[in-house]
Amino acid sequence: ELSSGINAEYGASKWGVSCNWMVITLLTNEALPTTIRATVQSTGSTVARFGAFIAPFIVKHVINVSPLLFYGIFIVLTLLGMLTGYWLPETRKQHLKGTIATAIEEEEKEEKRNSKC
């Protein structure tokens, strides 16, 4: 039945958006140096607000074509966000970097260690 399929797609897209927002807010604070953390956080928030602004216009045009296409577009974008969050580095029990220079130095050290193996 069409309505149950739409409800399932709606639930999946809502869940995915919630997961993506957690990735943006939580990992931004841990994965980036302190000097640019606020800039990146505010940029992510701005992009999210722009998406919330433009989404009704997309819905207006796409829902006339097909309700399934409408949900499909948002599910694909949500899955794309989830996959990019999956490949972010692990920050558990890691030292938070204070500056960009520190982050670059630590990355270079890690590359040297990996190339010796």
XYZ file of C-alpha atoms in Angstrom:
117
model
C 0.000 0.000 0.000
C 1.284 3.437 -0.936
C 0.599 5.155 2.391
C 2.531 2.588 4.427
C 5.505 2.941 2.069
C 5.426 6.700 2.456
C 5.238 6.379 6.246
C 8.254 4.061 6.243
C 10.228 6.461 4.040
C 9.231 9.372 6.260
C 10.404 7.536 9.388
C 13.697 6.537 7.767
C 14.406 10.053 6.546
C 13.520 11.607 9.928
C 15.814 9.136 11.713
C 18.617 9.820 9.250
C 18.334 13.583 9.627
C 18.572 13.208 13.401
C 21.694 11.040 13.061
C 23.297 13.497 10.647
C 22.650 16.421 12.965
C 24.326 14.537 15.821
C 27.359 13.908 13.616
C 27.584 17.586 12.731
C 27.251 18.880 16.274
C 29.186 16.288 18.254
C 32.072 15.369 16.005
C 32.723 18.940 14.948
C 33.563 19.742 18.537
C 35.988 16.839 18.844
C 37.602 16.437 15.441
C 38.651 20.001 14.755
C 41.249 22.287 16.330
C 39.959 24.805 18.849
C 40.919 27.814 16.716
C 38.469 26.944 13.920
C 35.876 24.927 15.839
C 33.346 27.769 16.211
C 33.680 28.766 12.559
C 33.041 25.252 11.333
C 30.157 24.759 13.770
C 28.468 27.957 12.617
C 29.055 27.085 8.958
C 27.390 23.705 9.489
C 24.471 25.391 11.201
C 24.149 27.882 8.347
C 24.112 25.132 5.739
C 21.472 23.259 7.746
C 19.314 26.375 7.965
C 19.688 26.949 4.228
C 18.583 23.363 3.645
C 15.566 23.914 5.885
C 14.769 27.067 3.912
C 15.025 25.490 0.466
C 13.374 22.141 1.293
C 9.750 23.403 1.014
C 10.464 24.732 -2.488
C 11.876 21.361 -3.516
C 8.865 19.623 -1.996
C 6.446 21.902 -3.833
C 7.865 20.937 -7.222
C 8.828 17.317 -6.653
C 5.726 16.097 -4.812
C 3.607 16.859 -7.881
C 5.734 14.411 -9.854
C 5.700 11.570 -7.313
C 5.511 11.329 -3.524
C 7.976 8.444 -3.622
C 10.470 10.527 -5.600
C 10.107 13.272 -2.995
C 11.020 10.959 -0.123
C 13.617 9.195 -2.238
C 15.579 12.416 -2.764
C 15.692 13.141 0.948
C 16.586 9.551 1.819
C 19.500 9.575 -0.636
C 20.791 12.860 0.813
C 20.389 11.495 4.333
C 22.261 8.284 3.489
C 25.021 10.343 1.919
C 25.378 12.292 5.163
C 25.364 9.099 7.213
C 28.089 7.534 5.070
C 30.325 10.577 5.350
C 29.867 10.479 9.125
C 30.913 6.826 9.134
C 34.361 7.662 7.733
C 35.139 10.413 10.221
C 38.101 9.634 12.473
C 37.627 8.090 15.909
C 38.126 10.664 18.655
C 37.600 8.492 21.721
C 40.476 8.861 24.193
C 42.329 11.136 21.756
C 44.048 14.399 22.597
C 42.057 17.349 21.231
C 44.122 19.573 18.994
C 44.418 23.219 20.012
C 45.615 24.783 16.771
C 45.742 23.967 13.085
C 49.550 23.755 13.232
C 49.315 21.117 15.975
C 46.827 19.139 13.906
C 49.115 19.217 10.861
C 52.159 18.182 12.915
C 50.312 15.248 14.465
C 49.025 14.148 11.061
C 52.542 14.251 9.607
C 53.842 12.180 12.529
C 51.060 9.648 11.960
C 51.889 9.435 8.250
C 55.577 8.809 9.066
C 54.628 6.058 11.508
C 52.364 4.431 8.940
C 54.959 4.623 6.162
C 57.551 2.792 8.314
C 55.274 -0.227 8.691
